[in-house]
């Protein structure tokens, strides 16, 4: 069943056109990678889906037209965002960050601590004093605390130490294997995405130019579209 359907999405900043027609789908329980070189429209696509900027085209989430909604109502439909740069509430403790986002559902504090044991040891610690990796875990935990049906991860492992990247990748694999959560994930690492993604959508200059299973993404196409 299709959970999120995006058709001919357009968006821009001032007079600059950032998206010129992006089409993608995410099914219930599916993990879809959104890929492309820097500046090709990945974060803009996510901002538009989450209703954080004006856009054109069609976006439907579980039968509801997202284009008519403000961002807080889109979130309440079940869209949880882990933004690029983490953006935790720095003056609040870990526990307070989770409580601020909490909505009823299976992802309570105990479940989040089970996914990220490090956070369990830091519940009383102010978020601004956490390491970068711990802040990223908190950002993911905070999104899960909203009990979403679609989790959007924008560069969830960017700039983190290898050990922390491994922990976060393991958590994403658990989310895929143990829950029915749909995930839209932005990342640059083909090796890491092949472990979790069912499909990929590649953007170039604000358009989707390739869609399919990552096993079908050959080296020549990857080099041309991703520069890897």
Short mmCIF file of N, CA, C and O in Angstrom, two decimals, residues 41-138:
data_model
loop_
_atom_site.label_atom_id
_atom_site.label_comp_id
_atom_site.label_asym_id
_atom_site.label_seq_id
_atom_site.Cartn_x
_atom_site.Cartn_y
_atom_site.Cartn_z
N UNK A 41 18.51 18.96 -4.59
CA UNK A 41 17.11 19.10 -4.19
C UNK A 41 16.62 18.13 -3.14
O UNK A 41 15.41 18.09 -2.86
N UNK A 42 17.50 17.37 -2.51
CA UNK A 42 17.05 16.36 -1.55
C UNK A 42 16.40 17.00 -0.32
O UNK A 42 15.29 16.64 0.06
N UNK A 43 17.12 17.92 0.31
CA UNK A 43 16.57 18.55 1.51
C UNK A 43 15.36 19.41 1.17
O UNK A 43 14.39 19.46 1.95
N UNK A 44 15.36 20.05 0.03
CA UNK A 44 14.19 20.83 -0.38
C UNK A 44 12.97 19.92 -0.55
O UNK A 44 11.85 20.29 -0.16
N UNK A 45 13.17 18.75 -1.11
CA UNK A 45 12.07 17.78 -1.24
C UNK A 45 11.50 17.44 0.13
O UNK A 45 10.28 17.42 0.34
N UNK A 46 12.38 17.18 1.08
CA UNK A 46 11.94 16.84 2.42
C UNK A 46 11.21 18.01 3.08
O UNK A 46 10.17 17.84 3.72
N UNK A 47 11.75 19.21 2.93
CA UNK A 47 11.09 20.39 3.50
C UNK A 47 9.70 20.58 2.93
O UNK A 47 8.76 20.94 3.65
N UNK A 48 9.54 20.32 1.63
CA UNK A 48 8.23 20.44 1.01
C UNK A 48 7.26 19.38 1.53
O UNK A 48 6.10 19.68 1.84
N UNK A 49 7.72 18.14 1.64
CA UNK A 49 6.87 17.07 2.15
C UNK A 49 6.40 17.38 3.57
O UNK A 49 5.23 17.14 3.92
N UNK A 50 7.30 17.93 4.38
CA UNK A 50 6.97 18.24 5.78
C UNK A 50 6.26 19.57 5.92
O UNK A 50 6.00 20.02 7.05
N UNK A 51 5.95 20.21 4.82
CA UNK A 51 5.20 21.47 4.76
C UNK A 51 5.95 22.61 5.43
O UNK A 51 5.35 23.46 6.11
N UNK A 52 7.25 22.62 5.26
CA UNK A 52 8.08 23.67 5.82
C UNK A 52 8.38 24.76 4.81
O UNK A 52 9.13 25.71 5.11
N UNK A 53 7.83 24.64 3.59
CA UNK A 53 8.01 25.65 2.57
C UNK A 53 6.91 25.49 1.53
O UNK A 53 6.34 24.40 1.37
N UNK A 54 6.57 26.56 0.81
CA UNK A 54 5.55 26.45 -0.23
C UNK A 54 6.03 25.54 -1.37
O UNK A 54 7.23 25.45 -1.64
N UNK A 55 5.08 24.89 -2.02
CA UNK A 55 5.43 24.00 -3.12
C UNK A 55 4.24 23.83 -4.03
O UNK A 55 3.10 24.15 -3.67
N UNK A 56 4.52 23.30 -5.23
CA UNK A 56 3.48 22.95 -6.17
C UNK A 56 3.51 21.46 -6.44
O UNK A 56 4.37 20.74 -5.94
N UNK A 57 2.57 20.98 -7.22
CA UNK A 57 2.47 19.55 -7.47
C UNK A 57 1.50 18.90 -6.51
O UNK A 57 0.73 19.57 -5.81
N UNK A 58 1.57 17.57 -6.45
CA UNK A 58 0.64 16.80 -5.63
C UNK A 58 1.41 15.98 -4.61
O UNK A 58 2.37 15.29 -4.95
N UNK A 59 0.96 16.07 -3.35
CA UNK A 59 1.53 15.25 -2.27
C UNK A 59 0.38 14.70 -1.44
O UNK A 59 -0.41 15.47 -0.89
N UNK A 60 0.31 13.38 -1.36
CA UNK A 60 -0.77 12.72 -0.62
C UNK A 60 -0.15 11.76 0.38
O UNK A 60 0.69 10.92 0.02
N UNK A 61 -0.57 11.88 1.64
CA UNK A 61 -0.10 10.98 2.69
C UNK A 61 -1.29 10.22 3.23
O UNK A 61 -2.19 10.81 3.85
N UNK A 62 -1.32 8.92 2.97
CA UNK A 62 -2.41 8.05 3.44
C UNK A 62 -3.78 8.65 3.11
O UNK A 62 -4.68 8.68 3.94
N UNK A 63 -3.92 9.14 1.89
CA UNK A 63 -5.20 9.66 1.43
C UNK A 63 -5.46 11.12 1.73
O UNK A 63 -6.47 11.67 1.28
N UNK A 64 -4.58 11.78 2.48
CA UNK A 64 -4.76 13.19 2.84
C UNK A 64 -3.85 14.07 2.00
O UNK A 64 -2.66 13.79 1.87
N UNK A 65 -4.40 15.14 1.46
CA UNK A 65 -3.63 16.08 0.65
C UNK A 65 -2.74 16.92 1.57
O UNK A 65 -3.23 17.74 2.35
N UNK A 66 -1.44 16.71 1.47
CA UNK A 66 -0.52 17.45 2.32
C UNK A 66 -0.41 18.92 1.92
O UNK A 66 -0.10 19.77 2.76
N UNK A 67 -0.65 19.23 0.67
CA UNK A 67 -0.43 20.58 0.18
C UNK A 67 -1.28 21.62 0.89
O UNK A 67 -0.95 22.80 0.91
N UNK A 68 -2.37 21.20 1.49
CA UNK A 68 -3.28 22.14 2.15
C UNK A 68 -2.98 22.29 3.64
O UNK A 68 -3.66 23.06 4.32
N UNK A 69 -1.96 21.59 4.14
CA UNK A 69 -1.74 21.53 5.59
C UNK A 69 -0.53 22.35 6.02
O UNK A 69 0.47 22.41 5.32
N UNK A 70 -0.59 22.94 7.23
CA UNK A 70 0.63 23.49 7.83
C UNK A 70 1.50 22.36 8.37
O UNK A 70 1.05 21.22 8.50
N UNK A 71 2.73 22.67 8.73
CA UNK A 71 3.69 21.63 9.10
C UNK A 71 3.25 20.84 10.33
O UNK A 71 3.45 19.62 10.38
N UNK A 72 2.64 21.51 11.33
CA UNK A 72 2.28 20.78 12.55
C UNK A 72 1.18 19.77 12.30
O UNK A 72 1.15 18.71 12.91
N UNK A 73 0.29 20.07 11.35
CA UNK A 73 -0.77 19.11 11.04
C UNK A 73 -0.24 17.94 10.21
O UNK A 73 -0.69 16.81 10.36
N UNK A 74 0.74 18.21 9.35
CA UNK A 74 1.38 17.12 8.62
C UNK A 74 2.08 16.18 9.59
O UNK A 74 2.01 14.95 9.44
N UNK A 75 2.73 16.74 10.60
CA UNK A 75 3.40 15.91 11.59
C UNK A 75 2.38 15.05 12.34
O UNK A 75 2.64 13.87 12.62
N UNK A 76 1.24 15.61 12.66
CA UNK A 76 0.23 14.86 13.41
C UNK A 76 -0.39 13.73 12.61
O UNK A 76 -0.93 12.79 13.18
N UNK A 77 -0.28 13.82 11.27
CA UNK A 77 -0.75 12.70 10.45
C UNK A 77 0.14 11.47 10.61
O UNK A 77 -0.28 10.36 10.30
N UNK A 78 1.38 11.71 11.07
CA UNK A 78 2.30 10.59 11.26
C UNK A 78 3.58 10.70 10.49
O UNK A 78 4.16 9.69 10.09
N UNK A 79 4.06 11.94 10.25
CA UNK A 79 5.34 12.16 9.57
C UNK A 79 6.33 12.67 10.60
O UNK A 79 6.15 13.75 11.17
N UNK A 80 7.37 11.88 10.86
CA UNK A 80 8.40 12.25 11.82
C UNK A 80 9.68 12.61 11.10
O UNK A 80 10.17 11.84 10.27
N UNK A 81 10.25 13.78 11.40
CA UNK A 81 11.43 14.27 10.70
C UNK A 81 12.64 14.31 11.62
O UNK A 81 12.57 14.84 12.73
N UNK A 82 13.75 13.75 11.13
CA UNK A 82 15.06 13.94 11.74
C UNK A 82 15.82 14.87 10.81
O UNK A 82 16.34 14.45 9.78
N UNK A 83 15.88 16.17 11.13
CA UNK A 83 16.43 17.13 10.17
C UNK A 83 17.93 17.07 10.08
O UNK A 83 18.62 16.60 11.00
N UNK A 84 18.45 17.55 8.98
CA UNK A 84 19.89 17.70 8.83
C UNK A 84 20.40 18.65 9.91
O UNK A 84 19.80 19.69 10.18
N UNK A 85 21.49 18.28 10.56
CA UNK A 85 22.04 19.14 11.61
C UNK A 85 21.45 18.90 12.98
O UNK A 85 21.72 19.66 13.92
N UNK A 86 20.60 17.88 13.13
CA UNK A 86 20.09 17.40 14.42
C UNK A 86 19.09 18.35 15.06
O UNK A 86 17.96 17.98 15.31
N UNK A 87 19.47 19.56 15.43
CA UNK A 87 18.56 20.58 15.95
C UNK A 87 17.79 20.12 17.18
O UNK A 87 16.57 20.30 17.28
N UNK A 88 18.50 19.52 18.12
CA UNK A 88 17.89 19.20 19.41
C UNK A 88 17.63 20.50 20.18
O UNK A 88 18.19 21.55 19.87
N UNK A 89 16.77 20.42 21.18
CA UNK A 89 16.53 21.56 22.06
C UNK A 89 17.67 21.61 23.07
O UNK A 89 17.64 20.95 24.11
N UNK A 90 18.70 22.40 22.74
CA UNK A 90 19.96 22.36 23.48
C UNK A 90 19.82 22.63 24.97
O UNK A 90 20.50 21.99 25.78
N UNK A 91 18.95 23.56 25.44
CA UNK A 91 18.88 23.83 26.88
C UNK A 91 18.13 22.76 27.67
O UNK A 91 18.19 22.77 28.90
N UNK A 92 17.42 21.87 26.99
CA UNK A 92 16.61 20.85 27.66
C UNK A 92 17.40 19.57 27.84
O UNK A 92 18.32 19.27 27.08
N UNK A 93 17.03 18.80 28.85
CA UNK A 93 17.66 17.49 29.05
C UNK A 93 17.18 16.52 27.98
O UNK A 93 16.22 16.79 27.24
N UNK A 94 17.85 15.37 27.93
CA UNK A 94 17.42 14.31 27.01
C UNK A 94 15.97 13.93 27.28
O UNK A 94 15.15 13.84 26.37
N UNK A 95 15.64 13.71 28.54
CA UNK A 95 14.27 13.33 28.90
C UNK A 95 13.28 14.41 28.49
O UNK A 95 12.18 14.10 28.00
N UNK A 96 13.64 15.67 28.67
CA UNK A 96 12.73 16.76 28.32
C UNK A 96 12.56 16.87 26.81
O UNK A 96 11.45 17.18 26.32
N UNK A 97 13.63 16.64 26.05
CA UNK A 97 13.51 16.62 24.59
C UNK A 97 12.51 15.56 24.14
O UNK A 97 11.67 15.82 23.27
N UNK A 98 12.60 14.38 24.73
CA UNK A 98 11.68 13.29 24.34
C UNK A 98 10.26 13.61 24.78
O UNK A 98 9.30 13.37 24.03
N UNK A 99 10.11 14.16 25.98
CA UNK A 99 8.78 14.48 26.49
C UNK A 99 8.10 15.56 25.66
O UNK A 99 6.88 15.54 25.45
N UNK A 100 8.90 16.50 25.15
CA UNK A 100 8.34 17.61 24.36
C UNK A 100 7.70 17.11 23.08
O UNK A 100 6.77 17.73 22.55
N UNK A 101 8.19 15.99 22.54
CA UNK A 101 7.69 15.47 21.27
C UNK A 101 6.70 14.33 21.44
O UNK A 101 6.06 13.93 20.46
N UNK A 102 6.56 13.81 22.64
CA UNK A 102 5.87 12.54 22.85
C UNK A 102 4.39 12.60 22.47
O UNK A 102 3.68 13.56 22.80
N UNK A 103 3.97 11.55 21.77
CA UNK A 103 2.55 11.31 21.49
C UNK A 103 2.28 9.84 21.81
O UNK A 103 3.20 9.02 21.80
N UNK A 104 1.03 9.48 22.10
CA UNK A 104 0.73 8.10 22.49
C UNK A 104 1.11 7.10 21.41
O UNK A 104 0.95 7.35 20.21
N UNK A 105 1.64 5.96 21.85
CA UNK A 105 2.02 4.91 20.92
C UNK A 105 3.13 4.06 21.49
O UNK A 105 3.59 4.28 22.61
N UNK A 106 3.60 3.10 20.72
CA UNK A 106 4.60 2.15 21.22
C UNK A 106 5.97 2.77 21.47
O UNK A 106 6.76 2.23 22.25
N UNK A 107 6.28 3.90 20.82
CA UNK A 107 7.60 4.50 21.00
C UNK A 107 7.59 5.42 22.20
O UNK A 107 7.53 6.64 22.09
N UNK A 108 7.66 4.79 23.38
CA UNK A 108 7.79 5.54 24.62
C UNK A 108 9.27 5.61 25.01
O UNK A 108 10.15 5.14 24.26
N UNK A 109 9.57 6.18 26.18
CA UNK A 109 10.96 6.36 26.59
C UNK A 109 11.67 5.01 26.70
O UNK A 109 12.83 4.87 26.28
N UNK A 110 10.99 4.00 27.22
CA UNK A 110 11.61 2.69 27.37
C UNK A 110 12.01 2.11 26.01
O UNK A 110 13.09 1.54 25.86
N UNK A 111 11.14 2.24 25.01
CA UNK A 111 11.44 1.71 23.68
C UNK A 111 12.61 2.46 23.04
O UNK A 111 13.48 1.86 22.40
N UNK A 112 12.65 3.78 23.23
CA UNK A 112 13.74 4.57 22.66
C UNK A 112 15.06 4.24 23.35
O UNK A 112 16.10 4.12 22.71
N UNK A 113 15.01 4.03 24.67
CA UNK A 113 16.22 3.63 25.38
C UNK A 113 16.69 2.25 24.92
O UNK A 113 17.89 1.97 24.87
N UNK A 114 15.76 1.39 24.57
CA UNK A 114 16.13 0.07 24.06
C UNK A 114 16.82 0.16 22.71
O UNK A 114 17.71 -0.64 22.41
N UNK A 115 16.41 1.12 21.90
CA UNK A 115 17.03 1.31 20.59
C UNK A 115 18.39 1.98 20.71
O UNK A 115 19.34 1.63 20.00
N UNK A 116 18.48 2.95 21.62
CA UNK A 116 19.72 3.69 21.84
C UNK A 116 20.07 3.66 23.33
O UNK A 116 19.75 4.60 24.08
N UNK A 117 20.74 2.60 23.78
CA UNK A 117 21.08 2.49 25.21
C UNK A 117 21.88 3.68 25.74
O UNK A 117 21.76 4.02 26.92
N UNK A 118 22.68 4.32 24.90
CA UNK A 118 23.44 5.48 25.35
C UNK A 118 22.53 6.56 25.94
O UNK A 118 22.89 7.24 26.90
N UNK A 119 21.37 6.74 25.30
CA UNK A 119 20.46 7.79 25.78
C UNK A 119 19.93 7.46 27.17
O UNK A 119 19.65 8.37 27.96
N UNK A 120 19.79 6.18 27.46
CA UNK A 120 19.31 5.79 28.78
C UNK A 120 20.23 6.23 29.90
O UNK A 120 19.77 6.47 31.03
N UNK A 121 21.51 6.36 29.61
CA UNK A 121 22.48 6.80 30.62
C UNK A 121 22.57 8.31 30.73
O UNK A 121 23.29 8.82 31.59
N UNK A 122 21.86 9.02 29.85
CA UNK A 122 22.00 10.47 29.78
C UNK A 122 20.67 11.20 29.88
O UNK A 122 20.55 12.35 29.43
N UNK A 123 19.67 10.59 30.46
CA UNK A 123 18.34 11.18 30.51
C UNK A 123 18.33 12.53 31.21
O UNK A 123 17.57 13.43 30.84
N UNK A 124 19.17 12.72 32.21
CA UNK A 124 19.19 13.98 32.93
C UNK A 124 20.20 14.97 32.41
O UNK A 124 20.34 16.07 32.96
N UNK A 125 20.90 14.61 31.32
CA UNK A 125 21.95 15.49 30.79
C UNK A 125 21.37 16.49 29.80
O UNK A 125 20.48 16.16 28.99
N UNK A 126 21.84 17.71 29.84
CA UNK A 126 21.40 18.75 28.91
C UNK A 126 21.86 18.39 27.50
O UNK A 126 23.02 18.02 27.28
N UNK A 127 20.95 18.51 26.54
CA UNK A 127 21.22 18.03 25.17
C UNK A 127 22.41 18.74 24.55
O UNK A 127 23.17 18.14 23.79
N UNK A 128 22.60 20.03 24.87
CA UNK A 128 23.69 20.78 24.29
C UNK A 128 25.06 20.30 24.69
O UNK A 128 26.06 20.66 24.06
N UNK A 129 25.13 19.47 25.74
CA UNK A 129 26.43 18.96 26.20
C UNK A 129 26.72 17.55 25.68
O UNK A 129 27.77 16.99 25.99
N UNK A 130 25.81 16.99 24.92
CA UNK A 130 26.02 15.66 24.34
C UNK A 130 27.02 15.73 23.19
O UNK A 130 27.20 16.78 22.56
N UNK A 131 27.63 14.60 22.88
CA UNK A 131 28.46 14.52 21.68
C UNK A 131 27.57 14.61 20.45
O UNK A 131 26.34 14.46 20.52
N UNK A 132 28.20 14.85 19.29
CA UNK A 132 27.43 14.93 18.06
C UNK A 132 26.65 13.66 17.77
O UNK A 132 25.49 13.71 17.36
N UNK A 133 27.26 12.51 18.00
CA UNK A 133 26.58 11.24 17.77
C UNK A 133 25.41 11.04 18.71
O UNK A 133 24.34 10.55 18.30
N UNK A 134 25.58 11.43 19.97
CA UNK A 134 24.50 11.29 20.94
C UNK A 134 23.36 12.25 20.61
O UNK A 134 22.18 11.89 20.77
N UNK A 135 23.69 13.43 20.13
CA UNK A 135 22.64 14.35 19.71
C UNK A 135 21.85 13.78 18.53
O UNK A 135 20.64 13.96 18.44
N UNK A 136 22.56 13.09 17.61
CA UNK A 136 21.85 12.49 16.49
C UNK A 136 20.93 11.37 16.96
O UNK A 136 19.80 11.24 16.48
N UNK A 137 21.40 10.57 17.91
CA UNK A 137 20.53 9.54 18.48
C UNK A 137 19.31 10.18 19.13
O UNK A 137 18.18 9.67 19.00
N UNK A 138 19.51 11.29 19.82
CA UNK A 138 18.40 11.98 20.46
C UNK A 138 17.44 12.53 19.41
O UNK A 138 16.21 12.45 19.59
#
